[in-house]
Amino acid sequence: MSDGKLEIDKEREAEILKAEAELYPPSPETLEAARIKDVEAFYRRSLDDLAGFWEEQAGTLEWRRRWDKVLDESQAPFYKWYVGAKTNIVDNALDRHLKTFRRNKLALIWEGEPGDTRTFSYQSLHREVCRFAGVLRSMGVKRGDRVTIYMGRIPELVIAMLATAKLGAVHSVVYGGFSTEALADRIEDAQSRVLVTADGGWLRGKTVNLKQIADEAVQRSGYVEHVIVVRRTGQEVAMEAGRDYWYHELMSLPIALPRCETEEMDAEDPLFILYTSGTTGRPKGVLHTHGGYQVFTSSTLRWVFDLKDEDRYWCAADPGWITGHSYIVYGPLILGATSFMYEGAPNHPYPNRWWQLIEKYGLNILYTAPTAIRGLMRFAESWPRRYDLSSLRLLGTVGEPINPEAWRWYRNVIGGGRTQIMDTWWQTETGGFMISPMPAVPLKPGSATRPLPGIVADVVTEEGKSCGPNEDGLLVIKRPWPGMLRTVYGDPERYVSQYFSTFKKQGWYLTGDSARKDADGYIWIIGRIDDVIKVAGYRLGTAEVESALVSHGAVAEAAVIGVPDEIKGQAIHAFVILRQGVPVPLEEDLKAHVRKEMGPIAVPAHVSIVPVLPKTRSGKIMRRVLKARALGLPEGDISTLEG
Ligand code: WT7
């Protein structure tokens, strides 16, 4: 923020001012169908007695032993929720449904990119999870062990996550679009002995060599003893005897029993680690736990998407990101919902793929990212218009601010002008939705509206004063919530310094976003205040991409920034200084190197070779100057520039 304001920030400002005047109240039908009609009263009640409110929410779930205390703040910011309670998230996500009619209800409808389909009832999903838990157990996986999972959007990803949790082990899912270095770093940080992966994955008619990438990562990291490989594409892969096993072969052995006891856990025991990018250095392992997370994901999903038993719900994210963890896997399963999952990309082979799927399965809710909406908006309206999308009841978006133009297109063209749009603001760290409308809330396009019940969010100055209407400030969360991260895996100091040191005295959680609140209390997210870049909604740290560049033999130093991109929101622009006396590499070679180390999402759109990088006297790269340079804008005050 102290970086000053650029032209591009002013664009968002103009957008906000215009959209602030537009209001979209829910239709009478939407209001009639909404579970929570008096949102005001619900919100007020939650704040009157925060602990009582979260206790009531927890009461909707099954616990093996109830808590002695809802919230323990004695070691803040290391908060504890539902202290003393015994549970396992799998009790609520699967086991309890077997005692009801949901036993035979569909939990998951899946379609592969080539058009193959599979479905799982709660009963059959439970059986597969038990069998795979048996397999993992036979490989020595037990309470507290970390299992790394690396594959595409296939049902086995969900099965592997749930099986790990069932045993009380901790899953670390690495997004299938990441590559060697990213996977190796994450395996190493988590010290996983077991890796679950696939031979490959389908993407836009081609296959991704997941197993080959996994092999290289395993070699680099040196912790993995067993690799379990799901056969998805059938492509030829190398299998190392004594280390690698086929999933389907293991699942046909007597160790894969259809029943497997669910381990009893403390509410505060770790459930998973999910790596995400921060300001500096390596990605952080955000740690979530069984108890608070199950309450938070299921409550927020019920409020925001108002799931009904007869709904078919589609969260089009990847299970490898927090959106998928919370709102493909855990949230919907805890609520006993029917979810749809699709393996491929929205526009392959044609930009009708999603609309075809909505019609084919009669889906009622679609939850996706602004980048996907903008990508599909490029194509003629005749693509969606050819399909019957009348089953859609609610739409949702997440990951970055949605520009009002895309918002209106989404609502009118996809939602037929009927559907409200749930613009959900949250983070890997928050575990679930924090600022979001519910169906009965009047909307303004581009605003995530207001904090959800139980969430105390505010926009403040650097000194901690609440900002006035339309004044830019820092978005903070002033009270703990059950879904919050508990620590950074293996690095509690980083947890404190990253999130709780800016407003230490007040004990507020720093989100890393800047925002403003309008006169109606609606929150408008402006963007990150740190060195995090959002490319197509994916969160990347400048440091990670820079270190991938510097690992190329010809690169001495690198700095990357985000520049505006019409479809992806932001794209990466890299500046590199070359080593002396090496042949000058082609821009394409540098890009290919990043692709190999980090994955396609981290590949810079532009690489500029430069003789020096602008730095402050203390040696910090001045990204503001680079940004202005990349955009051909005035560079502003450079008086602190080195040399
Ligand atoms: C960052 C968190 C939470 C799932 C996906 C992203 C940005 C997220 C919104 C939104 C404006 C948003 C923020 C946030 N962000 N949702 N609705 N409107 N910005 O999780 O990768 O941890 O990224 O995404 O900048 O800090 P994540």
mmCIF file with all atom_site columns, C-alpha atoms in Angstrom, residues 535-631:
data_model
loop_
_atom_site.group_PDB
_atom_site.id
_atom_site.type_symbol
_atom_site.label_atom_id
_atom_site.label_alt_id
_atom_site.label_comp_id
_atom_site.label_asym_id
_atom_site.label_entity_id
_atom_site.label_seq_id
_atom_site.pdbx_PDB_ins_code
_atom_site.Cartn_x
_atom_site.Cartn_y
_atom_site.Cartn_z
_atom_site.occupancy
_atom_site.B_iso_or_equiv
_atom_site.pdbx_formal_charge
_atom_site.auth_seq_id
_atom_site.auth_comp_id
_atom_site.auth_asym_id
_atom_site.auth_atom_id
_atom_site.pdbx_PDB_model_num
ATOM 1  C CA . VAL A 1 535 ? -3.063 -15.784 -12.204 1.00 0.00 ? 535 VAL A CA 1
ATOM 2  C CA . ALA A 1 536 ? -6.404 -17.135 -13.350 1.00 0.00 ? 536 ALA A CA 1
ATOM 3  C CA . GLY A 1 537 ? -7.397 -17.208 -9.685  1.00 0.00 ? 537 GLY A CA 1
ATOM 4  C CA . TYR A 1 538 ? -4.356 -19.302 -8.729  1.00 0.00 ? 538 TYR A CA 1
ATOM 5  C CA . ARG A 1 539 ? -2.225 -17.881 -6.005  1.00 0.00 ? 539 ARG A CA 1
ATOM 6  C CA . LEU A 1 540 ? 1.474  -17.633 -6.774  1.00 0.00 ? 540 LEU A CA 1
ATOM 7  C CA . GLY A 1 541 ? 4.240  -16.050 -4.762  1.00 0.00 ? 541 GLY A CA 1
ATOM 8  C CA . THR A 1 542 ? 6.723  -13.916 -6.639  1.00 0.00 ? 542 THR A CA 1
ATOM 9  C CA . ALA A 1 543 ? 9.485  -15.668 -4.679  1.00 0.00 ? 543 ALA A CA 1
ATOM 10 C CA . GLU A 1 544 ? 8.521  -19.123 -5.976  1.00 0.00 ? 544 GLU A CA 1
ATOM 11 C CA . VAL A 1 545 ? 8.542  -18.084 -9.608  1.00 0.00 ? 545 VAL A CA 1
ATOM 12 C CA . GLU A 1 546 ? 11.752 -16.134 -9.128  1.00 0.00 ? 546 GLU A CA 1
ATOM 13 C CA . SER A 1 547 ? 13.491 -19.123 -7.599  1.00 0.00 ? 547 SER A CA 1
ATOM 14 C CA . ALA A 1 548 ? 12.367 -21.294 -10.524 1.00 0.00 ? 548 ALA A CA 1
ATOM 15 C CA . LEU A 1 549 ? 13.904 -18.733 -12.903 1.00 0.00 ? 549 LEU A CA 1
ATOM 16 C CA . VAL A 1 550 ? 17.129 -18.487 -10.959 1.00 0.00 ? 550 VAL A CA 1
ATOM 17 C CA . SER A 1 551 ? 17.502 -22.278 -11.060 1.00 0.00 ? 551 SER A CA 1
ATOM 18 C CA . HIS A 1 552 ? 18.101 -21.886 -14.810 1.00 0.00 ? 552 HIS A CA 1
ATOM 19 C CA . GLY A 1 553 ? 21.847 -21.911 -15.460 1.00 0.00 ? 553 GLY A CA 1
ATOM 20 C CA . ALA A 1 554 ? 21.871 -18.619 -17.329 1.00 0.00 ? 554 ALA A CA 1
ATOM 21 C CA . VAL A 1 555 ? 19.925 -16.541 -14.790 1.00 0.00 ? 555 VAL A CA 1
ATOM 22 C CA . ALA A 1 556 ? 21.690 -14.615 -12.038 1.00 0.00 ? 556 ALA A CA 1
ATOM 23 C CA . GLU A 1 557 ? 18.750 -12.732 -10.582 1.00 0.00 ? 557 GLU A CA 1
ATOM 24 C CA . ALA A 1 558 ? 15.037 -12.462 -11.267 1.00 0.00 ? 558 ALA A CA 1
ATOM 25 C CA . ALA A 1 559 ? 12.058 -10.364 -10.255 1.00 0.00 ? 559 ALA A CA 1
ATOM 26 C CA . VAL A 1 560 ? 8.474  -11.052 -11.251 1.00 0.00 ? 560 VAL A CA 1
ATOM 27 C CA . ILE A 1 561 ? 5.375  -8.903  -11.073 1.00 0.00 ? 561 ILE A CA 1
ATOM 28 C CA . GLY A 1 562 ? 1.712  -9.279  -11.966 1.00 0.00 ? 562 GLY A CA 1
ATOM 29 C CA . VAL A 1 563 ? 0.364  -7.245  -14.864 1.00 0.00 ? 563 VAL A CA 1
ATOM 30 C CA . PRO A 1 564 ? -3.321 -6.928  -15.785 1.00 0.00 ? 564 PRO A CA 1
ATOM 31 C CA . ASP A 1 565 ? -4.658 -9.594  -18.159 1.00 0.00 ? 565 ASP A CA 1
ATOM 32 C CA . GLU A 1 566 ? -8.105 -9.504  -19.648 1.00 0.00 ? 566 GLU A CA 1
ATOM 33 C CA . ILE A 1 567 ? -8.919 -13.181 -19.098 1.00 0.00 ? 567 ILE A CA 1
ATOM 34 C CA . LYS A 1 568 ? -6.605 -14.313 -16.310 1.00 0.00 ? 568 LYS A CA 1
ATOM 35 C CA . GLY A 1 569 ? -6.947 -11.182 -14.172 1.00 0.00 ? 569 GLY A CA 1
ATOM 36 C CA . GLN A 1 570 ? -3.198 -11.031 -13.851 1.00 0.00 ? 570 GLN A CA 1
ATOM 37 C CA . ALA A 1 571 ? -0.325 -12.425 -15.890 1.00 0.00 ? 571 ALA A CA 1
ATOM 38 C CA . ILE A 1 572 ? 3.321  -12.742 -14.903 1.00 0.00 ? 572 ILE A CA 1
ATOM 39 C CA . HIS A 1 573 ? 5.991  -10.431 -16.233 1.00 0.00 ? 573 HIS A CA 1
ATOM 40 C CA . ALA A 1 574 ? 9.522  -11.514 -15.361 1.00 0.00 ? 574 ALA A CA 1
ATOM 41 C CA . PHE A 1 575 ? 12.670 -9.398  -15.360 1.00 0.00 ? 575 PHE A CA 1
ATOM 42 C CA . VAL A 1 576 ? 15.942 -11.306 -15.343 1.00 0.00 ? 576 VAL A CA 1
ATOM 43 C CA . ILE A 1 577 ? 19.601 -10.441 -15.060 1.00 0.00 ? 577 ILE A CA 1
ATOM 44 C CA . LEU A 1 578 ? 21.813 -12.957 -16.853 1.00 0.00 ? 578 LEU A CA 1
ATOM 45 C CA . ARG A 1 579 ? 25.008 -14.476 -15.563 1.00 0.00 ? 579 ARG A CA 1
ATOM 46 C CA . GLN A 1 580 ? 28.115 -13.161 -17.195 1.00 0.00 ? 580 GLN A CA 1
ATOM 47 C CA . GLY A 1 581 ? 29.806 -15.215 -19.861 1.00 0.00 ? 581 GLY A CA 1
ATOM 48 C CA . VAL A 1 582 ? 26.897 -17.574 -20.567 1.00 0.00 ? 582 VAL A CA 1
ATOM 49 C CA . PRO A 1 583 ? 25.131 -17.818 -23.923 1.00 0.00 ? 583 PRO A CA 1
ATOM 50 C CA . VAL A 1 584 ? 22.001 -15.643 -23.913 1.00 0.00 ? 584 VAL A CA 1
ATOM 51 C CA . PRO A 1 585 ? 19.002 -17.990 -23.572 1.00 0.00 ? 585 PRO A CA 1
ATOM 52 C CA . LEU A 1 586 ? 15.881 -17.638 -25.673 1.00 0.00 ? 586 LEU A CA 1
ATOM 53 C CA . GLU A 1 587 ? 12.805 -16.278 -23.910 1.00 0.00 ? 587 GLU A CA 1
ATOM 54 C CA . GLU A 1 588 ? 11.128 -19.596 -24.795 1.00 0.00 ? 588 GLU A CA 1
ATOM 55 C CA . ASP A 1 589 ? 13.821 -21.596 -22.977 1.00 0.00 ? 589 ASP A CA 1
ATOM 56 C CA . LEU A 1 590 ? 13.275 -19.617 -19.788 1.00 0.00 ? 590 LEU A CA 1
ATOM 57 C CA . LYS A 1 591 ? 9.526  -20.124 -20.023 1.00 0.00 ? 591 LYS A CA 1
ATOM 58 C CA . ALA A 1 592 ? 9.954  -23.859 -20.656 1.00 0.00 ? 592 ALA A CA 1
ATOM 59 C CA . HIS A 1 593 ? 12.218 -24.071 -17.629 1.00 0.00 ? 593 HIS A CA 1
ATOM 60 C CA . VAL A 1 594 ? 9.589  -22.486 -15.364 1.00 0.00 ? 594 VAL A CA 1
ATOM 61 C CA . ARG A 1 595 ? 6.958  -24.800 -16.821 1.00 0.00 ? 595 ARG A CA 1
ATOM 62 C CA . LYS A 1 596 ? 9.089  -27.809 -15.989 1.00 0.00 ? 596 LYS A CA 1
ATOM 63 C CA . GLU A 1 597 ? 9.941  -26.695 -12.464 1.00 0.00 ? 597 GLU A CA 1
ATOM 64 C CA . MET A 1 598 ? 6.693  -25.067 -11.355 1.00 0.00 ? 598 MET A CA 1
ATOM 65 C CA . GLY A 1 599 ? 3.988  -25.976 -13.861 1.00 0.00 ? 599 GLY A CA 1
ATOM 66 C CA . PRO A 1 600 ? 2.061  -24.195 -16.606 1.00 0.00 ? 600 PRO A CA 1
ATOM 67 C CA . ILE A 1 601 ? 0.294  -21.731 -14.296 1.00 0.00 ? 601 ILE A CA 1
ATOM 68 C CA . ALA A 1 602 ? 3.583  -20.136 -13.271 1.00 0.00 ? 602 ALA A CA 1
ATOM 69 C CA . VAL A 1 603 ? 4.917  -19.522 -16.780 1.00 0.00 ? 603 VAL A CA 1
ATOM 70 C CA . PRO A 1 604 ? 5.607  -15.805 -17.356 1.00 0.00 ? 604 PRO A CA 1
ATOM 71 C CA . ALA A 1 605 ? 3.737  -14.202 -20.229 1.00 0.00 ? 605 ALA A CA 1
ATOM 72 C CA . HIS A 1 606 ? 6.738  -11.940 -20.824 1.00 0.00 ? 606 HIS A CA 1
ATOM 73 C CA . VAL A 1 607 ? 10.401 -12.156 -19.908 1.00 0.00 ? 607 VAL A CA 1
ATOM 74 C CA . SER A 1 608 ? 12.565 -9.030  -20.151 1.00 0.00 ? 608 SER A CA 1
ATOM 75 C CA . ILE A 1 609 ? 16.312 -9.389  -19.941 1.00 0.00 ? 609 ILE A CA 1
ATOM 76 C CA . VAL A 1 610 ? 17.683 -6.372  -18.069 1.00 0.00 ? 610 VAL A CA 1
ATOM 77 C CA . PRO A 1 611 ? 21.119 -5.224  -16.893 1.00 0.00 ? 611 PRO A CA 1
ATOM 78 C CA . VAL A 1 612 ? 19.952 -4.133  -13.399 1.00 0.00 ? 612 VAL A CA 1
ATOM 79 C CA . LEU A 1 613 ? 16.850 -4.331  -11.221 1.00 0.00 ? 613 LEU A CA 1
ATOM 80 C CA . PRO A 1 614 ? 15.527 -1.276  -9.384  1.00 0.00 ? 614 PRO A CA 1
ATOM 81 C CA . LYS A 1 615 ? 16.139 -1.733  -5.672  1.00 0.00 ? 615 LYS A CA 1
ATOM 82 C CA . THR A 1 616 ? 15.790 0.293   -2.539  1.00 0.00 ? 616 THR A CA 1
ATOM 83 C CA . ARG A 1 617 ? 18.940 1.126   -0.622  1.00 0.00 ? 617 ARG A CA 1
ATOM 84 C CA . SER A 1 618 ? 18.171 -1.772  1.670   1.00 0.00 ? 618 SER A CA 1
ATOM 85 C CA . GLY A 1 619 ? 18.176 -4.107  -1.324  1.00 0.00 ? 619 GLY A CA 1
ATOM 86 C CA . LYS A 1 620 ? 14.437 -4.685  -1.695  1.00 0.00 ? 620 LYS A CA 1
ATOM 87 C CA . ILE A 1 621 ? 13.244 -4.943  -5.275  1.00 0.00 ? 621 ILE A CA 1
ATOM 88 C CA . MET A 1 622 ? 10.915 -2.066  -6.137  1.00 0.00 ? 622 MET A CA 1
ATOM 89 C CA . ARG A 1 623 ? 8.089  -3.889  -7.837  1.00 0.00 ? 623 ARG A CA 1
ATOM 90 C CA . ARG A 1 624 ? 6.126  -0.694  -8.228  1.00 0.00 ? 624 ARG A CA 1
ATOM 91 C CA . VAL A 1 625 ? 8.830  0.647   -10.522 1.00 0.00 ? 625 VAL A CA 1
ATOM 92 C CA . LEU A 1 626 ? 8.902  -2.601  -12.510 1.00 0.00 ? 626 LEU A CA 1
ATOM 93 C CA . LYS A 1 627 ? 5.143  -2.518  -12.813 1.00 0.00 ? 627 LYS A CA 1
ATOM 94 C CA . ALA A 1 628 ? 5.153  1.038   -14.096 1.00 0.00 ? 628 ALA A CA 1
ATOM 95 C CA . ARG A 1 629 ? 7.897  0.105   -16.544 1.00 0.00 ? 629 ARG A CA 1
ATOM 96 C CA . ALA A 1 630 ? 6.025  -2.946  -17.811 1.00 0.00 ? 630 ALA A CA 1
ATOM 97 C CA . LEU A 1 631 ? 2.894  -0.869  -18.345 1.00 0.00 ? 631 LEU A CA 1
#
